[in-house]
Amino acid sequence: MHLTLKLSSLTLLWILLIGLGLGFGDALKMPFRVKDVLPVLPREVSWPVLNTLHSPVDLLPTYIGSLAPNNGSISWKGACFFQNEARVEFTGPGDRGIGGATIHLSTGAAHSWTCMDLYVFATPYRITWDYYFSAHDHTFKIESWEEPAEMEYVKQHGISVFLMPSGMLGTLLSLVDVLPLFSNTAWGQNSNLAFLKKRMGATFEKRPHPRTTINPDDVHSGDFLALSKIRGRWGGFETLEKWVTGAFAGHTAVCLKDELGNLWVGESGHENEKGEEIIAVIPWDEWWELTLKDDSNPQVALLPLHPEVRARFNNTAAWEYARKMSGKPYGYHNMIFSWIDTVADNYPPPLDAHLVISVMSMWTRVQPAYAANMWNEALNKRLGTEDLDLYGILAETERRGITFDQLLTIPEQDEWVYSDGKSTTCVAFILAMYKEAGVFGPISNSIQVTEFTIKDAYTLKIFEDNQTRLPSWCNSGDNKVSFCQILGEYQMELPQYNTLEPYANMNENCPSLPPNYERPVRC
């Protein structure tokens, strides 16, 4: 076994030396290029090699064109096959009764015997991919559109086709188990549970009492609501968010009491009648009814503030902040930047900064307005520039001698104002309210709450730590924890809950790698 491994290593070294021409003058003519073997190499080998062969811009997906049923075919020269042509035709009715499509793609004139081309096919409703080793007439089937709107989009704008760097193959293959997470079915829910058990060590113990009736008199302003959705579109999104950040909850809200003692819920990410995600403050009964109807099967926990923290919570200031922010859009601008603090230690394998920039590049082409909202403005803030698109941002980083992955790690600043106002995610909205209400005391100005993930929030040592002070209805005889789970068939886990004293510049440079998500002290 050791001999085989040694021979394999020597063979790999020989291939790389010949392909790169190191020490041999001109490289020998081979029936393949060094780039051809990258897909079969470990990711730890393939990406460093790619980095030595290309500039960061060369590692971006190449936009080939858009396939629409009335636009005929498109032709291009690939990285492996130099003669390629593709067209799309609609099919129907499909398993959802709204039809689908078939992409016909012909490849020819390969530059070597072993090369391959990897393609991504994208609409605003899906990203899917395929790869081709042989000169042939290929078909790629989209069995069904996600919804009628996707079909209409493709009629008007087409399916965007991207040629990917070959080293991306291993990354995409490793993400195959992500696909079922977004299914709003029992299969989708089981996929989410299995994913989180495997990758985060979650247990999902069944609760004997899935639902609790709360007494609003026992709930106070500032009490924190942690939610975990486990099926459907939001369940899948939250599962991936949990995996990359280490949080065991995927959404948050906050309780507020008015001067009459009525209970309200403040939330960034509330869906209004137009389907927009906004900041809203709504009565508890309305919020609770919406939560019970949510088909993503939410698990909900109430995290009461510690009495000493509650005593300094300025309810008037909290309400002023909530009213000022009400109606503003959800904080998409800085959503990903609370997660990325380091160059390499926030990306659970197979993710890395290359994949992040690839997705950014594709989405910039498919949905430019969405891309500007999600990252372009935030990246401009970090550079002190305005209105640069992604490619302008990349050019500027190269001009300044910094890498794109370094740019991603620059901490978000709470005072940054975006084109639609200050940007707060669900958890940043709550923590910004805490700042206004005096929860963080004298270090408030030294904390950037837009750098906090959900895990960063619930690990703050500001919550009740005495089970005897919890309301009598709390947990209803379930396994005793220091918070109140009020909804959900599974016991919520919040590792390291209520353990970290707040400190200046908190959570601005913290790693977050699974499965343990260990972090140094005061990062």
XYZ file of C-alpha atoms in Angstrom:
523
model
C 0.000 0.000 0.000
C 2.783 2.415 0.943
C 4.683 1.495 -2.227
C 1.590 2.192 -4.328
C 1.097 5.541 -2.625
C 4.754 6.417 -3.148
C 4.615 5.455 -6.817
C 1.429 7.479 -7.267
C 3.091 10.481 -5.668
C 6.148 10.139 -7.885
C 3.937 9.763 -10.952
C 2.002 12.893 -10.008
C 5.246 14.801 -9.469
C 6.536 13.595 -12.846
C 3.340 14.743 -14.583
C 3.527 18.167 -12.990
C 7.209 18.594 -13.760
C 6.730 17.656 -17.398
C 3.564 19.678 -17.785
C 5.080 22.775 -16.209
C 8.437 22.261 -17.886
C 10.369 22.769 -14.648
C 14.063 22.124 -15.073
C 13.725 20.612 -18.542
C 13.877 23.659 -20.773
C 10.872 23.385 -23.039
C 8.144 21.098 -21.714
C 7.866 17.781 -23.504
C 4.977 17.415 -25.899
C 2.340 15.307 -24.197
C -1.128 14.074 -25.169
C -2.457 16.205 -22.298
C -1.755 19.463 -20.480
C -1.212 19.864 -16.763
C -4.611 21.557 -16.485
C -6.242 18.416 -17.884
C -5.395 16.363 -14.797
C -6.557 18.948 -12.257
C -10.090 17.538 -11.909
C -8.745 14.201 -10.653
C -6.322 15.768 -8.197
C -7.224 16.601 -4.601
C -8.602 20.100 -4.174
C -5.597 20.990 -1.997
C -3.385 20.309 -5.027
C -5.551 21.530 -7.896
C -6.304 25.047 -6.653
C -2.693 26.003 -5.820
C -1.680 24.788 -9.286
C -4.452 26.831 -10.868
C -3.296 29.844 -8.902
C 0.223 29.502 -10.300
C -1.069 29.257 -13.855
C -3.597 32.085 -13.788
C -4.412 35.457 -12.345
C -7.522 35.632 -10.122
C -9.586 36.988 -13.006
C -8.692 33.948 -15.134
C -10.252 31.700 -12.493
C -13.655 33.284 -13.023
C -16.335 31.437 -14.974
C -16.417 32.498 -18.613
C -19.813 33.603 -19.845
C -20.530 31.817 -23.134
C -23.985 33.109 -23.986
C -27.675 32.618 -23.288
C -29.865 29.879 -24.722
C -33.430 30.895 -25.533
C -35.915 28.922 -27.636
C -36.204 31.631 -30.294
C -32.538 32.633 -30.499
C -31.193 29.692 -32.485
C -27.831 28.261 -31.448
C -24.620 29.699 -30.030
C -21.057 28.641 -30.912
C -17.805 29.089 -29.015
C -14.294 27.811 -28.353
C -13.944 25.952 -25.057
C -10.966 25.222 -22.843
C -10.839 21.600 -24.039
C -13.087 21.385 -27.091
C -12.451 24.114 -29.617
C -15.649 23.607 -31.642
C -18.860 23.764 -29.627
C -22.469 24.569 -30.382
C -25.609 24.594 -28.240
C -29.312 25.271 -28.464
C -32.313 24.763 -26.198
C -35.795 23.457 -26.835
C -38.757 23.456 -24.486
C -40.343 20.175 -23.433
C -43.571 19.440 -21.669
C -45.526 18.989 -19.579
C -43.052 17.576 -17.006
C -43.788 16.285 -13.524
C -45.223 19.642 -12.429
C -47.321 20.262 -15.493
C -45.357 23.356 -16.546
C -42.821 21.757 -18.853
C -39.053 21.826 -18.903
C -36.263 22.026 -21.453
C -33.501 20.079 -23.157
C -30.139 21.636 -23.925
C -28.452 20.140 -26.990
C -24.687 20.655 -26.816
C -22.183 19.412 -29.405
C -18.469 19.236 -28.609
C -15.592 18.682 -31.030
C -11.904 19.270 -31.820
C -10.423 18.470 -28.406
C -6.918 19.819 -27.827
C -5.779 16.627 -26.037
C -6.890 13.094 -25.240
C -7.702 13.653 -21.586
C -9.118 17.145 -21.302
C -12.653 18.081 -20.305
C -14.943 21.094 -20.266
C -17.147 21.912 -17.288
C -20.270 24.030 -17.785
C -22.766 25.668 -15.476
C -26.299 26.418 -16.683
C -27.966 29.150 -14.656
C -31.223 31.043 -14.313
C -32.315 33.145 -11.319
C -34.145 30.013 -10.153
C -31.406 27.378 -10.427
C -27.716 26.693 -10.926
C -26.916 23.292 -12.411
C -23.900 21.856 -14.182
C -22.441 19.138 -16.395
C -19.038 18.180 -17.790
C -17.908 16.586 -21.055
C -14.911 14.366 -21.793
C -15.751 13.258 -25.319
C -16.456 14.860 -28.681
C -20.113 14.050 -29.077
C -23.679 15.340 -29.320
C -24.785 15.702 -25.696
C -28.144 16.473 -24.120
C -28.824 18.021 -20.744
C -32.399 17.782 -19.493
C -34.254 20.148 -17.201
C -37.147 17.902 -16.266
C -39.338 20.725 -14.980
C -39.191 24.462 -14.395
C -39.178 25.453 -10.736
C -42.247 27.604 -11.390
C -43.946 29.278 -14.373
C -41.913 32.438 -13.759
C -38.714 30.549 -14.588
C -40.147 29.460 -17.930
C -41.124 33.043 -18.736
C -37.660 34.257 -17.740
C -35.996 31.754 -20.078
C -38.310 32.755 -22.919
C -37.224 36.368 -22.513
C -33.606 36.099 -21.368
C -32.500 32.511 -21.887
C -30.425 30.092 -19.833
C -26.976 31.541 -19.104
C -24.087 29.212 -19.975
C -20.725 29.484 -18.202
C -17.458 27.669 -18.884
C -15.776 26.844 -15.568
C -12.124 26.307 -14.611
C -11.594 22.539 -14.664
C -10.441 22.480 -11.044
C -13.998 23.315 -10.013
C -15.174 19.780 -10.801
C -14.190 18.349 -7.451
C -15.920 21.202 -5.661
C -19.176 20.729 -7.542
C -19.102 16.953 -7.149
C -18.729 17.427 -3.407
C -21.857 19.572 -3.314
C -24.186 16.987 -4.862
C -25.783 16.233 -1.494
C -26.912 19.864 -1.262
C -29.523 19.496 -4.001
C -32.300 17.728 -2.010
C -32.171 20.239 0.852
C -34.572 22.655 -0.813
C -37.368 20.146 -1.420
C -40.504 20.998 0.572
C -41.246 17.333 1.259
C -40.562 14.743 3.942
C -37.595 13.698 1.794
C -36.319 17.278 1.863
C -36.720 17.504 5.642
C -34.915 14.207 6.163
C -32.151 15.432 3.860
C -31.711 18.567 5.955
C -31.607 16.583 9.193
C -29.119 14.093 7.745
C -26.922 16.888 6.390
C -26.766 18.662 9.762
C -26.188 15.416 11.660
C -23.343 14.448 9.350
C -21.641 17.811 8.991
C -22.373 19.516 12.321
C -23.022 16.674 14.749
C -26.622 17.732 15.434
C -28.803 15.139 17.188
C -32.460 16.171 16.619
C -33.989 14.454 19.606
C -37.775 14.229 19.447
C -39.729 16.383 21.904
C -42.748 14.968 23.744
C -44.568 18.318 23.519
C -43.981 20.020 20.150
C -45.953 23.161 20.985
C -46.161 25.412 24.045
C -48.743 28.059 24.850
C -46.896 31.025 26.278
C -48.137 33.591 28.753
C -47.272 37.027 27.283
C -47.006 38.442 30.809
C -43.843 36.364 31.270
C -42.168 37.711 28.125
C -40.220 40.979 28.208
C -38.784 43.529 25.830
C -35.464 42.357 24.465
C -36.160 38.637 24.821
C -34.597 36.873 21.849
C -36.337 34.441 19.483
C -34.200 31.826 17.711
C -35.751 29.871 14.837
C -34.592 26.836 12.895
C -36.382 25.872 9.665
C -35.788 22.381 8.334
C -37.570 21.943 5.004
C -38.372 23.765 1.778
C -36.581 26.735 0.261
C -35.861 28.483 3.550
C -35.031 25.222 5.286
C -32.383 24.441 2.678
C -30.968 27.952 2.788
C -30.791 27.908 6.586
C -29.126 24.490 6.591
C -26.302 25.824 4.436
C -26.099 28.976 6.555
C -25.809 26.856 9.705
C -23.110 24.715 8.134
C -20.870 27.605 7.092
C -21.345 29.691 10.264
C -21.679 27.021 12.958
C -25.047 28.368 14.107
C -27.695 25.871 15.183
C -30.447 28.358 14.329
C -31.136 30.027 11.006
C -33.352 33.020 11.772
C -34.019 35.383 14.667
C -36.555 37.900 15.954
C -36.972 39.983 19.108
C -39.813 40.626 21.545
C -40.994 44.123 22.462
C -43.574 45.300 24.975
C -45.385 48.595 24.392
C -46.477 51.039 27.098
C -49.791 49.167 27.472
C -48.055 45.851 28.029
C -48.937 44.434 24.602
C -46.429 41.993 23.148
C -44.912 42.632 19.697
C -42.240 40.968 17.570
C -39.556 42.865 15.653
C -38.056 41.015 12.723
C -35.713 41.670 9.823
C -36.805 39.261 7.113
C -40.575 39.550 7.471
C -42.288 38.916 4.142
C -44.760 41.657 3.227
C -47.752 41.417 0.903
C -45.498 42.088 -2.111
C -43.239 39.167 -1.237
C -40.419 41.510 -0.162
C -38.238 40.731 2.848
C -38.394 43.774 5.109
C -37.992 44.891 8.710
C -41.333 44.889 10.514
C -42.815 45.074 14.001
C -46.067 43.127 14.273
C -48.305 41.943 17.153
C -47.279 38.686 18.795
C -50.534 36.921 17.914
C -50.083 37.731 14.230
C -46.447 36.617 14.240
C -47.284 33.399 16.083
C -50.089 32.551 13.648
C -47.765 33.056 10.678
C -45.144 30.870 12.344
C -47.619 28.051 12.951
C -48.652 28.170 9.281
C -45.051 28.172 8.027
C -44.557 25.034 5.920
C -40.792 25.064 6.554
C -41.529 23.365 9.922
C -39.850 25.944 12.184
C -38.438 25.078 15.582
C -38.652 28.140 17.855
C -36.903 28.990 21.124
C -37.387 31.992 23.404
C -34.151 33.185 25.028
C -35.021 35.484 27.958
C -32.559 38.226 28.844
C -30.787 37.979 32.186
C -32.519 40.120 34.857
C -29.457 42.368 35.185
C -29.368 42.933 31.432
C -33.116 43.503 31.349
C -32.747 46.131 34.059
C -30.520 48.259 31.827
C -32.540 47.620 28.650
C -33.910 51.009 27.565
C -37.297 50.100 26.123
C -37.949 53.617 24.819
C -34.696 53.632 22.857
C -35.422 50.130 21.541
C -38.829 51.192 20.227
C -37.367 54.330 18.653
C -34.836 52.207 16.793
C -37.473 49.669 15.719
C -39.787 52.372 14.373
C -36.906 54.057 12.540
C -35.953 50.795 10.821
C -39.485 49.524 10.154
C -40.201 49.067 6.456
C -36.546 49.059 5.406
C -35.299 46.075 3.387
C -33.600 43.047 4.901
C -29.818 43.430 5.158
C -28.731 41.550 2.078
C -25.782 43.908 1.581
C -23.776 42.495 4.455
C -25.300 39.038 4.857
C -22.251 37.033 3.740
C -19.702 39.309 5.388
C -20.711 38.418 8.947
C -19.625 34.885 8.062
C -16.300 35.577 6.312
C -13.699 36.823 8.807
C -10.550 35.022 7.662
C -8.790 34.209 4.405
C -9.194 30.440 4.699
C -10.758 29.376 8.004
C -14.416 30.181 7.377
C -14.948 27.942 4.357
C -16.003 24.382 5.185
C -14.599 22.032 2.525
C -15.211 21.975 -0.381
C -16.044 25.692 -0.244
C -13.351 28.313 -0.665
C -12.961 31.892 -1.843
C -12.663 30.699 -5.443
C -16.139 29.190 -5.331
C -17.502 32.352 -3.703
C -16.113 34.542 -6.454
C -17.340 32.104 -9.110
C -20.904 32.274 -7.804
C -20.624 36.058 -7.580
C -19.440 36.216 -11.168
C -22.247 34.016 -12.484
C -24.925 35.862 -10.573
C -23.542 39.201 -11.734
C -24.320 38.073 -15.270
C -27.666 36.403 -14.543
C -29.052 38.970 -12.076
C -26.921 42.153 -12.079
C -29.269 44.087 -9.774
C -29.275 41.201 -7.293
C -25.475 41.033 -7.404
C -25.163 44.754 -6.749
C -27.460 44.395 -3.746
C -25.766 41.306 -2.325
C -22.082 42.200 -2.569
C -21.024 44.946 -4.993
C -21.972 47.830 -2.710
C -20.377 46.135 0.294
C -17.153 45.441 -1.600
C -17.042 49.068 -2.754
C -17.406 50.138 0.882
C -14.359 48.066 1.759
C -12.332 49.696 -0.999
C -13.644 53.203 -0.405
C -14.877 53.285 -4.005
C -18.288 53.791 -5.570
C -20.242 52.083 -8.330
C -17.548 49.598 -9.377
C -18.989 46.342 -10.689
C -17.438 43.003 -9.746
C -14.851 43.140 -12.504
C -13.923 46.707 -11.626
C -13.575 45.624 -7.995
C -11.235 42.792 -9.002
C -9.139 45.168 -11.088
C -8.925 47.613 -8.185
C -7.821 44.915 -5.725
C -5.073 43.814 -8.104
C -3.975 47.422 -8.563
C -3.679 47.801 -4.779
C -1.831 44.524 -4.370
C -4.443 42.790 -2.224
C -6.210 39.543 -2.972
C -9.945 39.132 -3.298
C -10.091 36.765 -0.328
C -8.367 39.429 1.783
C -10.941 41.982 0.650
C -13.749 39.720 1.857
C -12.316 39.690 5.393
C -12.394 43.467 5.976
C -14.890 43.953 8.845
C -18.294 45.457 8.151
C -18.940 48.796 9.861
C -22.305 49.500 11.489
C -22.235 53.128 10.360
C -22.024 52.271 6.654
C -25.096 53.532 4.807
C -26.059 51.747 1.603
C -28.201 52.963 -1.277
C -31.344 51.851 0.574
C -30.203 52.830 4.069
C -28.431 50.964 6.846
C -28.289 47.238 6.209
C -29.181 44.782 8.966
C -29.739 41.054 8.743
C -32.155 39.383 11.148
C -29.555 39.120 13.897
C -27.842 42.462 13.213
C -31.220 44.204 13.568
C -31.651 42.755 17.060
C -28.100 43.456 18.184
C -28.234 47.006 16.810
C -31.386 47.452 18.895
C -29.473 46.081 21.892
C -26.766 48.693 21.266
C -29.347 51.472 21.205
C -31.007 50.073 24.337
C -27.755 50.014 26.316
C -27.238 46.250 26.543
C -23.531 46.497 25.680
C -22.856 49.401 28.005
C -19.579 51.320 27.595
C -18.220 49.071 24.805
C -21.187 49.695 22.475
C -19.158 51.881 20.125
C -16.444 49.220 19.899
C -18.759 46.456 18.676
C -19.772 46.057 15.036
C -22.968 44.021 15.266
C -23.065 43.573 11.489
C -20.083 41.235 11.999
C -22.148 38.878 14.193
C -23.635 35.593 13.024
C -26.619 34.018 14.762
C -24.256 31.799 16.731
C -22.304 34.871 17.817
C -25.546 36.319 19.168
C -26.832 33.366 21.177
C -23.408 32.666 22.692
C -23.347 36.174 24.231
C -23.494 35.961 28.016
C -26.549 38.187 28.353
C -29.329 35.611 28.758
C -31.022 33.969 31.725
C -28.778 31.367 33.369
C -31.024 30.252 36.228
C -33.613 27.646 35.260
C -35.663 28.357 38.377
C -36.425 31.845 37.063
C -37.824 30.565 33.769
C -41.626 30.712 33.348
C -43.613 27.702 34.565
C -44.790 26.928 31.017
C -41.211 26.907 29.728
C -40.198 23.553 28.174
C -43.322 21.791 29.522
C -41.444 18.927 31.106
C -38.967 18.457 28.251
C -35.251 18.091 28.855
C -34.315 21.104 30.907
C -32.253 23.773 29.196
C -31.691 27.412 30.073
C -34.036 28.689 27.398
C -37.659 28.046 26.458
C -38.422 26.056 23.332
C -41.979 26.936 22.375
C -42.386 25.159 19.036
C -40.921 22.242 17.146
C -40.857 18.475 17.056
C -37.093 18.370 17.730
C -35.128 19.650 20.699
C -33.168 22.725 19.646
C -29.455 22.674 20.385
C -27.536 25.897 20.929
C -23.935 24.867 21.684
C -21.993 27.340 23.860
C -25.225 29.178 24.602
C -24.819 32.143 26.954
C -21.073 31.708 27.523
C -19.148 34.674 26.041
C -18.883 38.019 27.794
C -19.110 40.865 25.247
C -15.793 42.568 24.428
C -14.523 45.275 22.085
C -14.051 44.334 18.406
C -15.870 41.080 19.042
C -16.224 38.542 16.209
C -14.205 40.469 13.640
C -11.538 37.816 13.010
C -12.985 34.446 13.992
C -12.600 31.081 12.230
C -15.640 28.828 11.856
C -14.709 25.408 10.523
C -16.900 22.337 11.104
C -17.508 20.101 12.850
C -16.346 21.785 16.074
C -16.283 25.446 14.968
C -13.502 26.190 17.425
C -12.417 29.787 17.857
C -9.612 31.482 19.758
C -10.334 33.629 22.781
C -11.408 37.191 21.947
C -11.137 36.855 18.171
